[in-house]
Every structure is written in structure tokens, then in C-alpha cells.
Coordinates of N, CA, C and O in Angstrom, one line a residue:
Q250 N -35.4 -66.7 -11.5 CA -34.6 -67.6 -12.2 C -33.2 -66.9 -12.3 O -33.0 -65.6 -12.3
V251 N -32.2 -67.8 -12.3 CA -30.7 -67.4 -12.4 C -30.4 -67.6 -13.8 O -30.7 -68.6 -14.5
R252 N -29.7 -66.6 -14.4 CA -29.2 -66.7 -15.8 C -27.7 -66.3 -15.8 O -27.3 -65.2 -15.2
L253 N -27.0 -66.9 -16.6 CA -25.5 -66.7 -16.8 C -25.4 -66.3 -18.3 O -25.8 -67.2 -19.2
V254 N -24.9 -65.2 -18.6 CA -24.8 -64.7 -19.9 C -23.4 -64.5 -20.3 O -22.8 -63.6 -19.7
E255 N -22.8 -65.2 -21.3 CA -21.3 -65.1 -21.6 C -21.2 -64.1 -22.8 O -22.1 -64.0 -23.7
S256 N -20.0 -63.4 -22.8 CA -19.6 -62.6 -23.8 C -18.1 -62.6 -24.1 O -17.4 -63.1 -23.2
G257 N -17.6 -62.1 -25.2 CA -16.2 -62.0 -25.3 C -15.4 -62.9 -26.2 O -14.3 -62.7 -26.5
G258 N -16.2 -64.0 -26.7 CA -15.5 -64.9 -27.5 C -15.4 -64.3 -29.0 O -15.9 -63.3 -29.3
G259 N -14.7 -65.0 -29.7 CA -14.4 -64.5 -31.1 C -13.2 -65.4 -31.8 O -12.7 -66.4 -31.3
L260 N -12.8 -64.7 -32.7 CA -11.5 -65.2 -33.6 C -10.4 -64.4 -33.2 O -10.4 -63.1 -33.1
V261 N -9.2 -65.0 -32.8 CA -8.0 -64.4 -32.6 C -6.8 -65.3 -33.1 O -6.9 -66.4 -33.2
Q262 N -5.8 -64.4 -33.4 CA -4.6 -65.2 -33.9 C -3.8 -65.8 -32.7 O -3.9 -65.5 -31.7
P263 N -3.1 -66.8 -33.1 CA -2.1 -67.5 -32.1 C -1.3 -66.4 -31.4 O -0.8 -65.4 -32.1
G264 N -1.2 -66.5 -30.2 CA -0.4 -65.4 -29.4 C -1.2 -64.3 -28.9 O -0.8 -63.5 -28.0
G265 N -2.4 -64.2 -29.3 CA -3.3 -63.1 -29.1 C -4.1 -63.3 -27.7 O -3.8 -64.4 -27.0
S266 N -4.9 -62.5 -27.4 CA -5.6 -62.5 -26.1 C -7.2 -62.3 -26.2 O -7.6 -61.6 -27.3
L267 N -7.8 -62.8 -25.3 CA -9.3 -62.5 -25.3 C -9.8 -62.6 -23.8 O -9.0 -63.3 -22.9
R268 N -10.8 -61.9 -23.5 CA -11.3 -61.7 -22.2 C -12.8 -62.2 -22.2 O -13.5 -61.4 -22.8
L269 N -13.1 -63.2 -21.6 CA -14.5 -63.7 -21.5 C -15.2 -63.2 -20.3 O -14.5 -63.1 -19.2
S270 N -16.5 -62.8 -20.4 CA -17.2 -62.3 -19.4 C -18.4 -63.4 -19.1 O -19.0 -63.7 -20.0
C271 N -18.8 -63.4 -17.9 CA -20.0 -64.2 -17.6 C -20.8 -63.4 -16.5 O -20.4 -63.3 -15.4
A272 N -21.9 -62.7 -16.9 CA -22.7 -61.9 -16.0 C -23.9 -62.7 -15.7 O -24.6 -63.4 -16.3
A273 N -24.1 -62.6 -14.2 CA -25.2 -63.4 -13.6 C -26.4 -62.4 -13.3 O -26.1 -61.3 -12.7
S274 N -27.6 -62.9 -13.3 CA -28.7 -62.2 -13.1 C -29.7 -63.0 -12.4 O -29.6 -64.4 -12.6
G275 N -30.6 -62.5 -11.6 CA -31.6 -63.4 -11.0 C -31.3 -63.4 -9.5 O -30.7 -62.6 -8.8
S276 N -31.7 -64.6 -9.1 CA -31.7 -64.8 -7.5 C -30.4 -65.4 -7.2 O -30.1 -66.6 -6.9
I277 N -29.3 -64.5 -7.1 CA -28.0 -65.0 -6.8 C -27.8 -64.6 -5.1 O -28.0 -63.5 -4.7
F278 N -27.5 -65.6 -4.4 CA -27.4 -65.5 -2.9 C -25.8 -65.6 -2.6 O -25.3 -64.7 -2.0
S279 N -25.3 -66.7 -3.0 CA -23.9 -66.9 -2.7 C -23.4 -68.0 -3.4 O -24.3 -68.8 -4.0
F280 N -22.1 -68.1 -3.9 CA -21.6 -69.3 -4.5 C -20.6 -70.0 -3.8 O -19.9 -69.6 -2.8
Y281 N -20.5 -71.3 -4.1 CA -19.5 -72.2 -3.6 C -18.2 -72.2 -4.4 O -17.1 -72.0 -4.0
V282 N -18.5 -72.5 -5.6 CA -17.4 -72.6 -6.8 C -17.9 -72.0 -8.0 O -19.1 -72.3 -8.5
M283 N -17.1 -71.1 -8.6 CA -17.3 -70.8 -10.0 C -16.3 -71.2 -10.9 O -15.2 -71.5 -10.5
G284 N -16.5 -71.5 -12.2 CA -15.5 -71.9 -13.0 C -15.7 -71.8 -14.5 O -16.9 -71.4 -15.0
W285 N -14.8 -71.9 -15.4 CA -15.0 -72.0 -16.8 C -14.6 -73.3 -17.2 O -13.6 -73.9 -16.8
Y286 N -15.3 -73.8 -18.3 CA -15.2 -75.1 -18.8 C -15.0 -74.9 -20.4 O -15.4 -73.9 -20.9
R287 N -14.4 -75.8 -21.0 CA -14.4 -75.7 -22.6 C -14.7 -77.1 -23.2 O -14.4 -78.1 -22.6
Q288 N -15.1 -77.1 -24.3 CA -15.4 -78.3 -25.3 C -15.0 -78.0 -26.5 O -15.6 -77.3 -27.3
A289 N -13.9 -78.9 -27.0 CA -13.5 -78.8 -28.5 C -14.2 -79.8 -29.1 O -14.7 -80.8 -28.6
P290 N -14.2 -79.6 -30.5 CA -14.7 -80.7 -31.4 C -14.5 -82.0 -31.1 O -13.2 -82.3 -31.1
G291 N -15.4 -83.0 -30.9 CA -15.2 -84.3 -30.7 C -14.5 -84.7 -29.4 O -14.2 -85.9 -29.2
K292 N -14.5 -83.7 -28.5 CA -14.0 -84.0 -27.3 C -14.9 -83.7 -26.1 O -15.9 -83.0 -26.2
Q293 N -14.7 -84.4 -24.9 CA -15.5 -84.1 -23.7 C -15.3 -82.7 -23.3 O -14.1 -82.0 -23.3
R294 N -16.3 -82.2 -22.4 CA -16.0 -80.9 -21.8 C -15.1 -81.1 -20.7 O -15.1 -82.0 -19.9
E295 N -14.1 -80.1 -20.6 CA -13.1 -80.2 -19.6 C -13.1 -79.0 -18.8 O -13.3 -77.9 -19.3
L296 N -12.6 -78.9 -17.5 CA -12.6 -77.9 -16.7 C -11.3 -77.1 -17.0 O -10.1 -77.7 -17.2
V297 N -11.4 -75.8 -17.2 CA -10.4 -74.9 -17.5 C -9.8 -74.2 -16.2 O -8.6 -74.1 -16.1
A298 N -10.7 -73.6 -15.4 CA -10.2 -72.9 -14.3 C -11.5 -72.6 -13.3 O -12.7 -72.8 -13.6
I299 N -11.1 -72.7 -11.9 CA -12.1 -72.5 -10.9 C -11.7 -71.5 -10.0 O -10.6 -71.2 -9.8
L300 N -12.8 -71.1 -9.3 CA -12.7 -69.9 -8.3 C -13.5 -70.1 -7.2 O -14.8 -70.4 -7.4
N301 N -13.0 -70.3 -6.0 CA -13.9 -70.5 -4.9 C -14.2 -69.2 -4.2 O -13.7 -68.1 -4.5
S302 N -15.3 -69.3 -3.3 CA -15.7 -68.1 -2.5 C -14.7 -67.4 -1.8 O -14.9 -66.1 -1.5
G303 N -13.6 -67.8 -1.4 CA -12.4 -67.3 -0.7 C -11.4 -66.7 -1.6 O -10.5 -66.1 -1.3
G304 N -11.6 -66.9 -2.9 CA -10.8 -66.2 -3.9 C -9.6 -67.1 -4.4 O -8.8 -66.8 -5.3
G305 N -9.6 -68.4 -3.9 CA -8.6 -69.3 -4.3 C -9.0 -69.9 -5.8 O -10.0 -70.0 -6.2
T306 N -7.9 -70.0 -6.5 CA -8.0 -70.4 -7.9 C -7.3 -71.8 -8.2 O -6.3 -72.1 -7.5
N307 N -7.7 -72.5 -9.2 CA -7.0 -73.7 -9.8 C -7.2 -73.6 -11.3 O -8.2 -73.2 -11.7
Y308 N -6.1 -74.1 -12.0 CA -6.3 -74.1 -13.4 C -5.8 -75.5 -14.1 O -5.1 -76.2 -13.3
A309 N -6.4 -75.9 -15.2 CA -5.8 -76.9 -15.9 C -4.4 -76.7 -16.2 O -3.9 -75.7 -16.5
D310 N -3.6 -77.8 -16.3 CA -2.2 -77.7 -16.6 C -2.0 -77.0 -17.9 O -1.1 -76.3 -18.2
S311 N -2.9 -77.3 -18.8 CA -2.7 -76.8 -20.1 C -2.8 -75.2 -20.3 O -2.5 -74.6 -21.3
V312 N -3.5 -74.6 -19.2 CA -3.6 -73.1 -19.4 C -2.9 -72.3 -18.3 O -3.0 -71.2 -18.2
K313 N -2.2 -73.1 -17.4 CA -1.5 -72.3 -16.4 C -0.5 -71.5 -16.9 O 0.3 -71.7 -17.7
G314 N -0.4 -70.2 -16.3 CA 0.4 -69.2 -16.6 C 0.0 -68.4 -17.9 O 0.5 -67.3 -18.2
R315 N -1.1 -68.8 -18.4 CA -1.7 -68.1 -19.6 C -3.1 -67.5 -19.3 O -3.4 -66.4 -19.8
F316 N -4.0 -68.3 -18.6 CA -5.2 -67.9 -18.2 C -5.4 -67.4 -16.7 O -4.8 -67.9 -15.9
T317 N -6.4 -66.3 -16.5 CA -6.5 -65.9 -15.1 C -8.2 -65.8 -15.0 O -8.7 -65.2 -15.8
I318 N -8.7 -66.4 -13.9 CA -10.0 -66.3 -13.5 C -10.2 -65.2 -12.5 O -9.3 -65.2 -11.5
S319 N -11.2 -64.5 -12.6 CA -11.5 -63.4 -11.6 C -13.0 -63.2 -11.5 O -13.7 -63.7 -12.4
R320 N -13.4 -62.4 -10.6 CA -14.8 -62.1 -10.4 C -14.9 -60.7 -9.8 O -14.0 -60.2 -9.2
D321 N -16.0 -60.1 -10.2 CA -16.3 -58.8 -9.6 C -17.7 -58.9 -8.9 O -18.7 -59.0 -9.5
N322 N -17.8 -59.0 -7.5 CA -18.9 -59.4 -6.8 C -20.0 -58.2 -7.0 O -21.1 -58.5 -7.1
A323 N -19.6 -57.0 -7.1 CA -20.4 -55.9 -7.2 C -21.2 -56.0 -8.5 O -22.4 -55.5 -8.6
K324 N -20.7 -56.6 -9.6 CA -21.3 -56.7 -10.8 C -21.9 -58.1 -11.0 O -22.4 -58.3 -12.2
N325 N -21.6 -59.0 -10.1 CA -22.1 -60.4 -10.3 C -21.5 -60.9 -11.6 O -22.2 -61.6 -12.5
T326 N -20.2 -60.7 -11.9 CA -19.7 -61.0 -13.1 C -18.3 -61.8 -12.9 O -17.5 -61.3 -12.1
M327 N -18.1 -62.9 -13.7 CA -16.9 -63.6 -13.6 C -16.1 -63.3 -15.0 O -16.8 -63.2 -16.0
Y328 N -14.8 -63.4 -14.9 CA -14.0 -63.2 -16.1 C -13.1 -64.3 -16.4 O -12.5 -65.0 -15.3
L329 N -12.7 -64.6 -17.5 CA -11.5 -65.5 -17.9 C -10.6 -64.7 -18.8 O -11.0 -64.4 -20.0
Q330 N -9.6 -64.2 -18.4 CA -8.5 -63.5 -19.2 C -7.6 -64.5 -19.8 O -7.0 -65.3 -19.1
M331 N -7.6 -64.6 -21.2 CA -6.8 -65.6 -21.9 C -5.7 -64.9 -22.7 O -6.0 -64.2 -23.6
N332 N -4.5 -65.3 -22.4 CA -3.3 -64.7 -23.0 C -2.6 -65.9 -23.8 O -2.7 -66.9 -23.4
S333 N -1.7 -65.4 -24.7 CA -0.8 -66.4 -25.3 C -1.6 -67.5 -25.9 O -1.3 -68.8 -25.7
L334 N -2.7 -67.2 -26.6 CA -3.6 -68.2 -27.0 C -3.0 -69.2 -28.2 O -2.1 -68.6 -28.9
K335 N -3.4 -70.4 -28.0 CA -2.8 -71.5 -29.0 C -3.9 -72.0 -29.8 O -5.2 -72.0 -29.4
P336 N -3.7 -72.5 -31.0 CA -4.8 -73.2 -31.7 C -5.6 -74.3 -30.9 O -6.8 -74.4 -31.1
E337 N -4.9 -74.9 -30.1 CA -5.5 -76.1 -29.3 C -6.4 -75.4 -28.2 O -7.2 -76.2 -27.6
D338 N -6.6 -74.1 -28.0 CA -7.5 -73.6 -27.2 C -8.8 -73.3 -27.8 O -9.8 -72.9 -27.1
T339 N -8.8 -73.6 -29.0 CA -10.2 -73.4 -29.6 C -11.2 -74.4 -29.2 O -11.0 -75.6 -29.0
A340 N -12.3 -73.8 -28.9 CA -13.4 -74.5 -28.2 C -14.6 -73.8 -27.9 O -14.6 -72.5 -28.1
V341 N -15.7 -74.3 -27.5 CA -16.8 -73.5 -27.0 C -16.4 -73.4 -25.4 O -16.2 -74.4 -24.8
Y342 N -16.6 -72.2 -24.9 CA -16.3 -72.0 -23.5 C -17.5 -71.6 -22.7 O -18.4 -70.9 -23.1
Y343 N -17.7 -72.3 -21.6 CA -18.9 -72.3 -20.7 C -18.5 -71.9 -19.4 O -17.6 -72.1 -18.8
C344 N -19.3 -70.8 -18.8 CA -19.2 -70.5 -17.4 C -20.1 -71.3 -16.5 O -21.2 -71.7 -17.2
H345 N -19.8 -71.6 -15.3 CA -20.5 -72.5 -14.5 C -20.5 -71.8 -13.1 O -19.4 -71.2 -12.7
S346 N -21.5 -71.9 -12.4 CA -21.6 -71.5 -11.0 C -22.3 -72.5 -10.1 O -23.5 -72.8 -10.5
S347 N -21.8 -72.9 -9.0 CA -22.5 -73.7 -8.1 C -22.7 -72.8 -6.9 O -21.8 -72.2 -6.3
T348 N -24.1 -72.5 -6.6 CA -24.4 -71.6 -5.7 C -25.4 -72.1 -4.6 O -25.8 -73.3 -4.8
S349 N -25.8 -71.3 -3.6 CA -26.7 -71.8 -2.7 C -28.1 -72.1 -3.3 O -28.9 -72.7 -2.6
S350 N -28.3 -71.5 -4.4 CA -29.7 -71.7 -5.0 C -29.7 -72.6 -6.3 O -30.7 -72.8 -6.8
G351 N -28.6 -73.2 -6.5 CA -28.6 -74.1 -7.6 C -27.2 -74.3 -8.4 O -26.3 -73.5 -7.9
N352 N -27.2 -75.0 -9.4 CA -26.1 -75.2 -10.2 C -26.4 -74.6 -11.7 O -27.4 -75.2 -12.3
Y353 N -25.6 -73.8 -12.1 CA -26.0 -73.1 -13.3 C -24.9 -73.1 -14.4 O -23.8 -73.0 -14.0
W354 N -25.3 -73.0 -15.7 CA -24.4 -73.0 -16.7 C -24.8 -71.8 -17.7 O -25.9 -71.5 -17.9
G355 N -23.7 -71.3 -18.4 CA -24.0 -70.3 -19.4 C -24.3 -71.0 -20.7 O -24.2 -72.2 -20.8
Q356 N -24.5 -70.2 -21.7 CA -25.0 -70.7 -23.0 C -23.7 -71.2 -23.8 O -23.8 -71.9 -24.8
G357 N -22.5 -70.8 -23.4 CA -21.3 -71.0 -24.2 C -21.0 -70.0 -25.2 O -21.9 -69.4 -25.8
T358 N -19.8 -69.8 -25.5 CA -19.2 -68.8 -26.4 C -18.0 -69.4 -27.1 O -17.3 -70.0 -26.5
Q359 N -18.1 -69.2 -28.5 CA -17.0 -69.8 -29.4 C -15.7 -69.1 -29.3 O -15.7 -67.9 -29.4
V360 N -14.6 -69.7 -28.9 CA -13.3 -69.1 -29.1 C -12.5 -69.9 -30.1 O -12.4 -71.2 -30.2
T361 N -12.1 -69.1 -31.2 CA -11.5 -69.7 -32.3 C -10.0 -69.1 -32.3 O -9.9 -67.8 -32.5
V362 N -8.9 -69.9 -32.3 CA -7.5 -69.2 -32.4 C -7.0 -69.9 -33.7 O -6.7 -71.1 -33.8
S363 N -6.7 -69.0 -34.6 CA -6.3 -69.3 -35.9 C -5.7 -68.2 -36.8 O -6.0 -67.1 -36.5
S364 N -4.6 -68.6 -37.5 CA -4.0 -67.6 -38.3 C -4.5 -67.5 -39.6 O -4.3 -66.6 -40.5

């Protein structure tokens, strides 16, 4: 089985930073697209950032210039570096991977931006 395990969420003040990690285990062969999504209270889940197998990235307009998605292939780990955090970034963040063996989601990790 493929499992995605997230870590790094927590409480941070506005203007602060967090780094989310998503570690994959199991039968990982190759991926097509990896990404981070978030879901705020009362709102639909939205795409935050995506990373393709060639290293190309795309970001939601709301996070451009502040968030960076990356991966470490040797560790089967994906990251989301979040800087200059705002209260409106508060949400549950989910990692996702579309791979040759299936479509997988992490369990989600809470990010709260508050003073």
C-alpha cells in the first residue's frame, strides 16, 4: 500500500513561516503530479501548489511569492515552505500524489495563523 504522512503543521503568528512535509512509503513507482491542497472551515478544498515530474510548479494566486513546493526524490518526500503567513492561510493542508500506481491523499495537517 502507498501511504502519505504529513507533518509540520501548527500554530504560527502572522508573518511567520512553516514547512510542511509529506513522506511517502509503500509501492511508489513514479508520479505524474504532486501537490498541496487546503480546506478552510466552511469552504471547499482548493489547490495550493502543484509539482510535476519535470520539476515545473504552479501556485494559486493567493500564495504566489510566499509558498514554495519542492521534493526530495531520494527520501520520497514533498515539502511546502510557507512564508509570510496570513490569517487567511488557516486551513487543513493535504498532500496529494497522482502516480503510476494510483491517486493518493495524506491525512491532513492543521495550520493556524493567529496572533
